[in-house]
Amino acid sequence: MSKGKLTKENILKTAFHVASQDGLESLTIGELARHCSMSKSGLYAHFNSKENLQVTVIEYANLIFAQRVVEPARTKYSDDIEAKIRLLLENWLTWNHSFQGSCMFLDAWRSDAEEGNAIQKSLVAGIEKWLHYLEIQVEKAKEQNIFMVDLDAKQAVFQLYGAYLSSQLFYSVEGEQVSRERFWLSVNFLFDHWRK
């Protein structure tokens, strides 16, 4: 790996950490330069704008998300689709709870950024990819007669996402253990309902 690529990789790791703690909107060229012990001009040369920096960090976060959430489930349970879905959900929950601050994806949706800008487009693309992947897993579970064949996979993913978002609220109010318990109660209820 070239020195330039190595430097950019280290910058992205630091940027990901900062955005995970303080939110994506807090990530600026100046703030990141301070964290990386670099000059603003040196850092600016890698990204050329705050927006490019934030988009690049979102793309980097999507790669990390795939490594931490998707790949372990894909590798461990390629044949057992229900176990794979459950591990995907567990990894997803752990993904958000692993941050000292909160998930930059959730925080970025709450920002005032105008719709259709590069940052929002990048966020939407990442979320759509994840939702589509979950939908494919639900379809596979239907094909294997684990879930009802007439189950609406998109609606199922909507319900799973609702349980996930609710768990984030409960995490803030009642802590990780309660939010995790409530999440799995919801998931088990949904799975039981989808089998009928």
Coordinates of C-alpha atoms in Angstrom, one line a residue:
M1 CA 0.0 0.0 0.0
S2 CA 1.4 3.4 -1.0
K3 CA 2.1 6.1 1.7
G4 CA -0.8 8.2 0.3
K5 CA -3.3 5.3 0.5
L6 CA -2.0 4.4 4.0
T7 CA -2.4 8.0 5.1
K8 CA -5.9 8.3 3.7
E9 CA -6.9 5.0 5.4
N10 CA -5.7 6.3 8.7
I11 CA -7.5 9.6 8.2
L12 CA -10.7 7.7 7.4
K13 CA -10.4 5.5 10.5
T14 CA -10.0 8.7 12.6
A15 CA -12.8 10.4 10.8
F16 CA -15.1 7.4 11.3
H17 CA -14.3 7.4 15.0
V18 CA -14.9 11.2 15.4
A19 CA -18.2 11.0 13.4
S20 CA -19.3 8.0 15.5
Q21 CA -18.7 9.9 18.7
D22 CA -19.9 13.4 17.8
G23 CA -22.1 12.9 14.7
L24 CA -21.3 13.3 11.0
E25 CA -22.2 17.0 10.9
S26 CA -19.4 17.7 13.5
L27 CA -16.9 16.3 11.1
T28 CA -15.0 19.3 9.4
I29 CA -11.6 19.6 7.7
G30 CA -10.3 21.6 10.7
E31 CA -11.6 19.3 13.4
L32 CA -10.3 16.2 11.6
A33 CA -6.9 17.8 10.9
R34 CA -6.6 18.4 14.7
H35 CA -7.4 14.8 15.5
C36 CA -5.0 13.5 12.8
S37 CA -2.2 16.0 13.8
M38 CA -2.1 17.3 10.2
S39 CA -2.3 20.7 8.7
K40 CA -5.7 21.8 7.3
S41 CA -4.2 22.2 3.8
G42 CA -2.6 18.7 4.0
L43 CA -6.0 17.1 4.9
Y44 CA -7.9 19.3 2.5
A45 CA -5.8 17.9 -0.4
H46 CA -7.3 14.5 0.3
F47 CA -11.0 15.6 0.1
N48 CA -11.2 19.1 -1.3
S49 CA -14.4 20.0 0.7
K50 CA -16.3 19.2 3.9
E51 CA -19.0 17.5 1.8
N52 CA -16.6 15.2 0.0
L53 CA -15.0 14.4 3.4
Q54 CA -18.4 13.4 4.9
V55 CA -19.5 11.4 1.8
T56 CA -16.2 9.5 1.9
V57 CA -16.6 8.8 5.6
I58 CA -20.2 7.5 4.9
E59 CA -18.8 5.2 2.1
Y60 CA -16.1 4.0 4.5
A61 CA -18.7 3.4 7.2
N62 CA -20.7 1.3 4.8
L63 CA -17.6 -0.9 4.2
I64 CA -17.0 -1.3 8.0
F65 CA -20.7 -2.0 8.4
A66 CA -20.5 -4.8 5.8
Q67 CA -17.4 -6.2 7.5
R68 CA -18.9 -6.2 11.0
V69 CA -22.5 -6.9 10.3
V70 CA -23.0 -8.8 7.0
E71 CA -19.8 -10.8 6.4
P72 CA -19.7 -12.7 9.8
A73 CA -23.4 -13.9 9.2
R74 CA -22.8 -14.7 5.6
T75 CA -19.7 -16.8 6.4
K76 CA -21.1 -18.6 9.5
Y77 CA -24.6 -19.4 8.3
S78 CA -24.6 -19.7 4.5
D79 CA -27.1 -22.6 4.7
D80 CA -29.2 -21.8 7.8
I81 CA -31.2 -18.8 6.7
E82 CA -33.0 -18.2 10.0
A83 CA -29.8 -18.4 12.0
K84 CA -28.2 -16.0 9.4
I85 CA -31.0 -13.5 9.8
R86 CA -30.8 -13.6 13.6
L87 CA -27.0 -13.1 13.5
L88 CA -27.4 -10.2 11.0
L89 CA -29.9 -8.6 13.5
E90 CA -27.6 -9.3 16.5
N91 CA -24.6 -7.8 14.6
W92 CA -26.7 -4.8 13.6
L93 CA -27.7 -4.1 17.2
T94 CA -24.2 -4.5 18.4
W95 CA -23.0 -2.2 15.6
N96 CA -24.9 0.7 17.0
H97 CA -24.2 -0.1 20.7
S98 CA -20.4 -0.3 19.9
F99 CA -20.2 3.5 19.5
Q100 CA -19.4 5.8 22.4
G101 CA -21.7 8.3 20.9
S102 CA -24.3 7.1 18.5
C103 CA -24.7 5.7 15.0
M104 CA -23.7 8.3 12.5
F105 CA -26.3 6.9 10.1
L106 CA -29.1 7.6 12.5
D107 CA -27.7 11.0 13.5
A108 CA -27.3 12.1 9.9
W109 CA -31.0 11.5 9.1
R110 CA -31.8 14.0 11.9
S111 CA -29.6 16.7 10.4
D112 CA -31.0 19.7 8.6
A113 CA -29.1 18.9 5.4
E114 CA -31.1 19.6 2.3
E115 CA -32.6 16.7 0.5
G116 CA -30.8 15.5 -2.5
N117 CA -27.4 16.7 -1.6
A118 CA -24.4 14.3 -2.0
I119 CA -24.4 13.4 1.8
Q120 CA -28.1 12.5 1.8
K121 CA -27.7 10.6 -1.4
S122 CA -24.8 8.6 0.0
L123 CA -26.8 7.9 3.2
V124 CA -29.8 6.8 1.2
A125 CA -27.7 4.5 -1.0
G126 CA -26.2 2.8 2.0
I127 CA -29.5 2.3 3.8
E128 CA -31.2 1.1 0.6
K129 CA -28.5 -1.5 0.1
W130 CA -28.9 -2.8 3.6
L131 CA -32.7 -2.9 3.4
H132 CA -32.5 -4.7 0.1
Y133 CA -30.1 -7.3 1.6
L134 CA -32.4 -7.9 4.5
E135 CA -35.3 -8.3 2.1
I136 CA -33.4 -10.9 0.1
Q137 CA -32.8 -12.9 3.3
V138 CA -36.6 -12.8 4.1
E139 CA -37.3 -14.0 0.6
K140 CA -34.9 -16.9 1.1
A141 CA -36.6 -17.8 4.3
K142 CA -39.9 -17.8 2.5
E143 CA -38.4 -20.1 -0.3
Q144 CA -37.3 -22.5 2.4
N145 CA -40.7 -22.5 4.0
I146 CA -39.4 -21.0 7.2
F147 CA -41.8 -18.0 6.8
M148 CA -45.2 -17.9 5.1
V149 CA -45.0 -17.8 1.3
D150 CA -47.4 -14.9 1.2
L151 CA -45.3 -12.8 3.6
D152 CA -44.6 -9.3 2.2
A153 CA -40.8 -9.2 2.6
K154 CA -40.6 -5.4 2.3
Q155 CA -43.2 -5.1 5.1
A156 CA -41.2 -7.6 7.2
V157 CA -38.1 -5.5 6.8
F158 CA -40.1 -2.4 7.7
Q159 CA -41.1 -4.1 10.9
L160 CA -37.6 -5.3 11.7
Y161 CA -36.3 -1.7 11.1
G162 CA -39.0 -0.4 13.4
A163 CA -37.9 -2.8 16.2
Y164 CA -34.3 -1.6 15.6
L165 CA -35.2 2.1 15.8
S166 CA -37.3 1.4 19.0
S167 CA -34.3 -0.3 20.6
Q168 CA -32.2 2.8 20.0
L169 CA -34.7 4.9 21.9
F170 CA -34.9 2.4 24.7
Y171 CA -31.1 2.2 24.8
S172 CA -31.0 6.0 25.5
V173 CA -33.7 5.8 28.1
E174 CA -33.3 2.4 29.8
G175 CA -29.8 1.1 28.8
E176 CA -28.4 -1.6 26.6
Q177 CA -29.8 -4.6 28.5
V178 CA -33.4 -3.5 28.4
S179 CA -33.2 -2.3 24.8
R180 CA -31.6 -5.6 23.7
E181 CA -34.3 -7.7 25.5
R182 CA -37.1 -5.6 24.0
F183 CA -35.6 -5.9 20.6
W184 CA -35.4 -9.7 20.7
L185 CA -38.9 -9.9 22.2
S186 CA -40.1 -8.0 19.1
V187 CA -38.1 -10.1 16.7
N188 CA -39.3 -13.4 18.2
F189 CA -42.9 -12.1 18.1
L190 CA -42.5 -11.2 14.4
F191 CA -40.8 -14.5 13.5
D192 CA -43.6 -16.4 15.2
H193 CA -46.2 -14.4 13.4
W194 CA -44.5 -14.9 10.1
R195 CA -44.5 -18.7 10.5
K196 CA -48.3 -19.0 10.9

